[in-house]
Amino acid sequence: MKKLVVYSGADRLPSGRAAGGITEGCMVLEGGAFRGVYTSGVLDALMEAGINLQCTIGVSAGAMNGINYVTGQIGRSARINLRYRRDPRYVGVQAYRGNRGIIGFDFLFGEYDKQDPLSWGALERNGRRFVAVAANCCTGKTEYFERGNCTDLRKAIQASASMPYVSRPVLVDGVPCLDGGCTDKIPFGWALRNGYQKVVVVRTRPDDYRKTIRERSARWAQRVYREYPAFAKALGECDRNYNRQCDMLERLKRQGRVFVISPSEPVTISRLEKDMEKLGRLYHLGYEDARRQLNALRAYLA
């Protein structure tokens, strides 16, 4: 295999274990494919500062980041993406052949995990709650997978991060599922419904971002997912629902009900960005954005 192109600052990424104890509250992590590198930076800064919320719910890349947050592994999410984004076993045609999806989860949970293990034992010991959001292809509804209602969290994370159109549905306990962003892109509503008084939301787009609605998107969803009409309907409506979520989140933020960390600069990378230096800069943007808000966040959580 030819030498991989990695982020030039990969050797200087933070590492170690999260400091501090567990704080009551729910961390809500938006997805966004490789825009999730921003979230990696935010969470590393929070772990270094000892801000470890009792519950974490993540969608797609948010779920992939979130599992490393609840196990307290500083830098692990960043090491994956800033070292291996250009590895064909992780992203691309080779990954698709082995996984029937654009992301190589067999590499992620197999070979990579052997050299930089995910600490499932830490999750068992610390008692923190982790929820992976996925879309049920049969019902078009959202599934919130966690210990107690799911026998394999790895499969739940894989389903949560399996992008529509470029991934086959993933069976989670026999249920075909895809990217949770198809039905619930920013699941702060779940946190509020479950009674969390302190809710921290990490965005991967600036607060004022809204999606452009394209009618042909709904028609394309119906054509591709004829086998799953309820899912096709939900997928066709997801951008409108996302814009409504953003409007609601903005109101809750103004009211002081939720705390939002979002990019302080426009995010210009693509969902499957290959430029390792751009990804590295996005990671550091998240890290610095979080550090600047530590005092305000501590005051909110108090």
Short mmCIF file of C-alpha atoms in Angstrom, two decimals:
data_model
loop_
_atom_site.label_atom_id
_atom_site.label_comp_id
_atom_site.label_asym_id
_atom_site.label_seq_id
_atom_site.Cartn_x
_atom_site.Cartn_y
_atom_site.Cartn_z
CA MET A 1 0.00 0.00 0.00
CA LYS A 2 1.37 3.45 -0.89
CA LYS A 3 2.11 5.90 1.90
CA LEU A 4 -1.04 7.53 3.23
CA VAL A 5 -1.58 11.26 3.18
CA VAL A 6 -2.29 12.31 6.77
CA TYR A 7 -2.88 15.63 8.51
CA SER A 8 0.48 17.33 9.10
CA GLY A 9 -0.36 17.91 12.76
CA ALA A 10 -1.54 14.37 13.45
CA ASP A 11 1.38 13.65 15.79
CA ARG A 12 0.46 16.65 17.94
CA LEU A 13 -3.17 15.72 18.57
CA PRO A 14 -4.14 15.51 22.26
CA SER A 15 -4.40 12.13 23.90
CA GLY A 16 -5.10 10.55 27.27
CA ARG A 17 -8.17 10.04 29.42
CA ALA A 18 -10.91 12.48 30.32
CA ALA A 19 -10.37 14.35 33.56
CA GLY A 20 -12.97 14.95 36.26
CA GLY A 21 -16.19 13.26 37.26
CA ILE A 22 -19.62 12.93 35.65
CA THR A 23 -21.94 15.93 35.32
CA GLU A 24 -25.71 15.65 35.01
CA GLY A 25 -27.01 16.59 31.58
CA CYS A 26 -27.22 15.43 27.98
CA MET A 27 -24.73 16.03 25.18
CA VAL A 28 -26.45 16.20 21.77
CA LEU A 29 -24.21 15.68 18.73
CA GLU A 30 -25.27 16.62 15.20
CA GLY A 31 -23.94 14.54 12.30
CA GLY A 32 -22.53 15.77 9.00
CA ALA A 33 -20.02 13.15 7.83
CA PHE A 34 -16.51 14.66 7.92
CA ARG A 35 -17.82 17.95 9.27
CA GLY A 36 -17.92 15.87 12.45
CA VAL A 37 -14.19 16.55 12.81
CA TYR A 38 -15.35 19.85 14.32
CA THR A 39 -17.20 17.88 16.99
CA SER A 40 -14.05 15.86 17.70
CA GLY A 41 -12.24 19.08 18.56
CA VAL A 42 -15.07 20.30 20.78
CA LEU A 43 -15.28 17.04 22.72
CA ASP A 44 -11.51 16.77 23.20
CA ALA A 45 -11.48 20.25 24.75
CA LEU A 46 -14.40 19.37 27.01
CA MET A 47 -12.81 16.11 28.15
CA GLU A 48 -9.56 17.89 28.95
CA ALA A 49 -11.59 20.38 31.00
CA GLY A 50 -13.39 17.62 32.91
CA ILE A 51 -16.82 18.27 31.38
CA ASN A 52 -18.25 14.77 30.98
CA LEU A 53 -22.03 14.69 30.73
CA GLN A 54 -23.93 11.68 32.01
CA CYS A 55 -25.82 11.13 28.74
CA THR A 56 -24.70 11.49 25.13
CA ILE A 57 -26.93 11.12 22.07
CA GLY A 58 -25.38 11.26 18.62
CA VAL A 59 -26.45 11.11 15.00
CA SER A 60 -24.20 9.66 12.29
CA ALA A 61 -20.75 11.23 12.77
CA GLY A 62 -22.12 12.45 16.10
CA ALA A 63 -22.59 8.85 17.22
CA MET A 64 -19.07 7.97 16.09
CA ASN A 65 -17.68 10.91 18.06
CA GLY A 66 -19.99 10.31 20.98
CA ILE A 67 -18.85 6.79 21.77
CA ASN A 68 -15.29 8.07 22.25
CA TYR A 69 -16.60 10.85 24.49
CA VAL A 70 -18.48 8.51 26.81
CA THR A 71 -15.46 6.20 27.07
CA GLY A 72 -13.30 9.24 27.86
CA GLN A 73 -10.71 8.71 25.12
CA ILE A 74 -9.24 12.09 24.23
CA GLY A 75 -8.09 12.37 20.62
CA ARG A 76 -9.30 8.99 19.44
CA SER A 77 -11.97 10.32 17.05
CA ALA A 78 -9.48 12.80 15.62
CA ARG A 79 -6.80 10.16 15.18
CA ILE A 80 -9.16 8.05 13.10
CA ASN A 81 -10.17 10.80 10.70
CA LEU A 82 -6.99 12.87 10.53
CA ARG A 83 -4.79 9.84 9.93
CA TYR A 84 -7.02 7.44 7.99
CA ARG A 85 -9.45 9.54 5.94
CA ARG A 86 -7.42 8.75 2.80
CA ASP A 87 -7.09 5.03 3.61
CA PRO A 88 -9.22 3.08 1.09
CA ARG A 89 -10.05 0.53 3.78
CA TYR A 90 -11.83 3.29 5.71
CA VAL A 91 -13.45 5.43 3.00
CA GLY A 92 -14.04 4.68 -0.67
CA VAL A 93 -14.56 1.88 -3.15
CA GLN A 94 -12.61 -0.74 -1.20
CA ALA A 95 -14.60 0.09 1.91
CA TYR A 96 -17.82 -0.17 -0.09
CA ARG A 97 -16.97 -3.64 -1.36
CA GLY A 98 -16.53 -4.96 2.15
CA ASN A 99 -19.29 -3.02 3.89
CA ARG A 100 -21.89 -2.18 1.22
CA GLY A 101 -21.45 1.38 2.35
CA ILE A 102 -18.98 4.22 1.84
CA ILE A 103 -17.45 3.88 5.34
CA GLY A 104 -15.33 0.83 6.21
CA PHE A 105 -16.78 -0.20 9.54
CA ASP A 106 -15.06 -3.57 9.34
CA PHE A 107 -11.75 -1.66 9.35
CA LEU A 108 -12.94 0.79 12.00
CA PHE A 109 -14.19 -1.85 14.44
CA GLY A 110 -11.60 -4.45 13.39
CA GLU A 111 -8.05 -3.64 12.38
CA TYR A 112 -8.05 -0.05 13.64
CA ASP A 113 -9.62 -1.06 16.94
CA LYS A 114 -6.75 -3.48 17.56
CA GLN A 115 -4.16 -0.70 17.45
CA ASP A 116 -6.21 1.99 19.20
CA PRO A 117 -8.90 0.07 21.13
CA LEU A 118 -12.25 1.57 21.99
CA SER A 119 -12.67 1.17 25.75
CA TRP A 120 -16.05 -0.55 25.98
CA GLY A 121 -15.10 -1.50 29.54
CA ALA A 122 -14.99 2.17 30.51
CA LEU A 123 -18.58 2.56 29.32
CA GLU A 124 -19.62 -0.38 31.49
CA ARG A 125 -17.77 0.97 34.53
CA ASN A 126 -18.76 4.62 34.36
CA GLY A 127 -22.48 3.97 33.89
CA ARG A 128 -22.90 6.79 31.37
CA ARG A 129 -25.76 6.66 28.89
CA PHE A 130 -25.01 6.51 25.17
CA VAL A 131 -27.67 6.67 22.45
CA ALA A 132 -27.10 6.16 18.72
CA VAL A 133 -29.82 7.59 16.47
CA ALA A 134 -30.84 5.69 13.33
CA ALA A 135 -33.73 5.76 10.86
CA ASN A 136 -35.95 2.67 10.65
CA CYS A 137 -36.34 1.93 6.93
CA CYS A 138 -39.60 0.03 7.43
CA THR A 139 -41.47 2.63 9.47
CA GLY A 140 -39.70 5.85 8.51
CA LYS A 141 -39.46 6.59 12.24
CA THR A 142 -36.44 7.27 14.42
CA GLU A 143 -34.80 4.56 16.50
CA TYR A 144 -32.85 5.55 19.60
CA PHE A 145 -30.53 2.64 20.27
CA GLU A 146 -28.82 2.14 23.62
CA ARG A 147 -27.98 -0.58 26.10
CA GLY A 148 -31.22 -2.24 27.11
CA ASN A 149 -32.98 -1.99 23.74
CA CYS A 150 -30.10 -3.02 21.45
CA THR A 151 -27.88 -6.11 21.54
CA ASP A 152 -25.04 -4.66 19.45
CA LEU A 153 -24.10 -0.99 19.84
CA ARG A 154 -21.48 -1.34 17.11
CA LYS A 155 -24.22 -2.17 14.61
CA ALA A 156 -26.31 0.71 15.93
CA ILE A 157 -23.42 3.13 15.39
CA GLN A 158 -22.83 1.71 11.91
CA ALA A 159 -26.51 2.16 11.02
CA SER A 160 -26.53 5.68 12.44
CA ALA A 161 -23.59 6.63 10.19
CA SER A 162 -24.67 4.80 7.01
CA MET A 163 -25.51 7.59 4.60
CA PRO A 164 -28.51 7.10 2.31
CA TYR A 165 -27.97 6.54 -1.42
CA VAL A 166 -24.35 5.40 -0.90
CA SER A 167 -24.99 2.74 1.77
CA ARG A 168 -27.14 -0.34 2.08
CA PRO A 169 -29.42 -0.59 5.12
CA VAL A 170 -27.78 -2.07 8.21
CA LEU A 171 -29.66 -4.68 10.21
CA VAL A 172 -29.87 -3.78 13.89
CA ASP A 173 -31.52 -6.67 15.71
CA GLY A 174 -33.16 -7.60 12.42
CA VAL A 175 -34.43 -4.10 11.62
CA PRO A 176 -33.05 -2.40 8.45
CA CYS A 177 -31.77 1.06 9.38
CA LEU A 178 -29.88 3.97 7.84
CA ASP A 179 -28.41 7.33 8.87
CA GLY A 180 -30.29 8.84 11.80
CA GLY A 181 -30.03 12.24 10.15
CA CYS A 182 -32.73 11.12 7.72
CA THR A 183 -35.33 11.47 10.48
CA ASP A 184 -33.78 13.40 13.40
CA LYS A 185 -30.72 15.45 12.48
CA ILE A 186 -30.26 17.26 15.82
CA PRO A 187 -31.96 15.15 18.52
CA PHE A 188 -32.27 17.76 21.27
CA GLY A 189 -36.00 16.97 21.36
CA TRP A 190 -35.17 13.48 22.65
CA ALA A 191 -33.09 15.01 25.46
CA LEU A 192 -35.91 17.35 26.49
CA ARG A 193 -38.54 14.59 26.32
CA ASN A 194 -36.37 12.44 28.54
CA GLY A 195 -36.28 15.07 31.24
CA TYR A 196 -32.74 16.42 30.96
CA GLN A 197 -32.57 19.89 32.46
CA LYS A 198 -29.13 20.65 31.07
CA VAL A 199 -28.75 20.06 27.34
CA VAL A 200 -25.56 20.87 25.42
CA VAL A 201 -25.83 20.77 21.62
CA VAL A 202 -22.77 20.56 19.37
CA ARG A 203 -23.54 21.69 15.82
CA THR A 204 -21.47 21.10 12.69
CA ARG A 205 -22.92 24.13 10.89
CA PRO A 206 -23.05 27.78 12.01
CA ASP A 207 -26.22 28.75 13.87
CA ASP A 208 -27.67 30.68 10.94
CA TYR A 209 -27.30 27.85 8.41
CA ARG A 210 -30.50 26.56 6.80
CA LYS A 211 -30.92 24.02 4.01
CA THR A 212 -32.26 24.94 0.57
CA ILE A 213 -35.44 22.99 -0.13
CA ARG A 214 -35.41 21.14 -3.46
CA GLU A 215 -38.59 19.37 -4.52
CA ARG A 216 -36.70 16.93 -6.70
CA SER A 217 -35.04 15.51 -3.57
CA ALA A 218 -38.37 14.04 -2.48
CA ARG A 219 -38.98 12.53 -5.91
CA TRP A 220 -35.51 11.01 -5.95
CA ALA A 221 -36.02 9.50 -2.50
CA GLN A 222 -39.27 7.89 -3.65
CA ARG A 223 -37.57 6.46 -6.72
CA VAL A 224 -34.55 5.01 -4.90
CA TYR A 225 -36.41 3.69 -1.86
CA ARG A 226 -39.53 2.24 -3.46
CA GLU A 227 -39.07 -0.78 -1.20
CA TYR A 228 -39.37 1.46 1.87
CA PRO A 229 -42.10 4.05 1.13
CA ALA A 230 -42.34 5.36 4.70
CA PHE A 231 -38.60 5.93 4.80
CA ALA A 232 -38.67 7.59 1.36
CA LYS A 233 -41.34 10.00 2.61
CA ALA A 234 -39.30 10.84 5.72
CA LEU A 235 -36.14 11.31 3.65
CA GLY A 236 -37.96 13.66 1.29
CA GLU A 237 -39.10 15.79 4.24
CA CYS A 238 -35.86 15.76 6.23
CA ASP A 239 -34.52 19.13 5.03
CA ARG A 240 -37.71 20.97 5.98
CA ASN A 241 -37.69 19.24 9.35
CA TYR A 242 -34.06 20.21 9.82
CA ASN A 243 -34.81 23.88 9.20
CA ARG A 244 -37.65 23.71 11.74
CA GLN A 245 -35.28 22.09 14.24
CA CYS A 246 -32.77 24.89 13.70
CA ASP A 247 -35.44 27.54 14.31
CA MET A 248 -36.57 25.81 17.51
CA LEU A 249 -33.00 25.37 18.71
CA GLU A 250 -32.33 29.06 18.18
CA ARG A 251 -35.35 29.94 20.35
CA LEU A 252 -34.28 27.52 23.10
CA LYS A 253 -30.77 28.95 23.03
CA ARG A 254 -32.08 32.52 23.44
CA GLN A 255 -34.22 31.35 26.36
CA GLY A 256 -31.21 29.78 28.06
CA ARG A 257 -32.83 26.35 27.97
CA VAL A 258 -30.02 24.75 25.95
CA PHE A 259 -26.35 25.57 25.43
CA VAL A 260 -25.13 25.45 21.83
CA ILE A 261 -21.55 25.15 20.57
CA SER A 262 -21.35 25.76 16.83
CA PRO A 263 -18.68 26.74 14.30
CA SER A 264 -17.60 30.36 14.69
CA GLU A 265 -16.60 30.42 11.01
CA PRO A 266 -18.29 29.10 7.85
CA VAL A 267 -17.66 25.38 7.32
CA THR A 268 -16.52 24.91 3.74
CA ILE A 269 -15.53 21.25 3.69
CA SER A 270 -17.59 18.67 1.84
CA ARG A 271 -19.28 15.68 3.46
CA LEU A 272 -16.48 13.40 2.21
CA GLU A 273 -13.68 15.95 2.31
CA LYS A 274 -10.23 14.63 1.27
CA ASP A 275 -8.09 17.67 2.07
CA MET A 276 -6.37 16.63 5.30
CA GLU A 277 -5.19 20.15 6.15
CA LYS A 278 -8.72 21.54 5.87
CA LEU A 279 -9.93 18.75 8.14
CA GLY A 280 -7.16 19.54 10.61
CA ARG A 281 -8.10 23.21 10.66
CA LEU A 282 -11.73 22.28 11.30
CA TYR A 283 -10.69 20.10 14.24
CA HIS A 284 -8.77 22.98 15.79
CA LEU A 285 -11.68 25.35 15.16
CA GLY A 286 -13.88 23.06 17.25
CA TYR A 287 -11.23 22.75 19.94
CA GLU A 288 -10.75 26.51 20.24
CA ASP A 289 -14.48 27.31 19.99
CA ALA A 290 -15.09 25.00 22.95
CA ARG A 291 -12.21 26.38 25.01
CA ARG A 292 -13.47 29.94 24.53
CA GLN A 293 -16.86 28.94 25.94
CA LEU A 294 -15.70 26.86 28.91
CA ASN A 295 -16.58 29.46 31.55
CA ALA A 296 -20.02 30.09 30.06
CA LEU A 297 -20.65 26.35 29.77
CA ARG A 298 -19.63 25.72 33.39
CA ALA A 299 -21.99 28.48 34.50
CA TYR A 300 -24.83 26.93 32.48
CA LEU A 301 -24.20 23.47 33.94
CA ALA A 302 -23.92 24.71 37.55
#
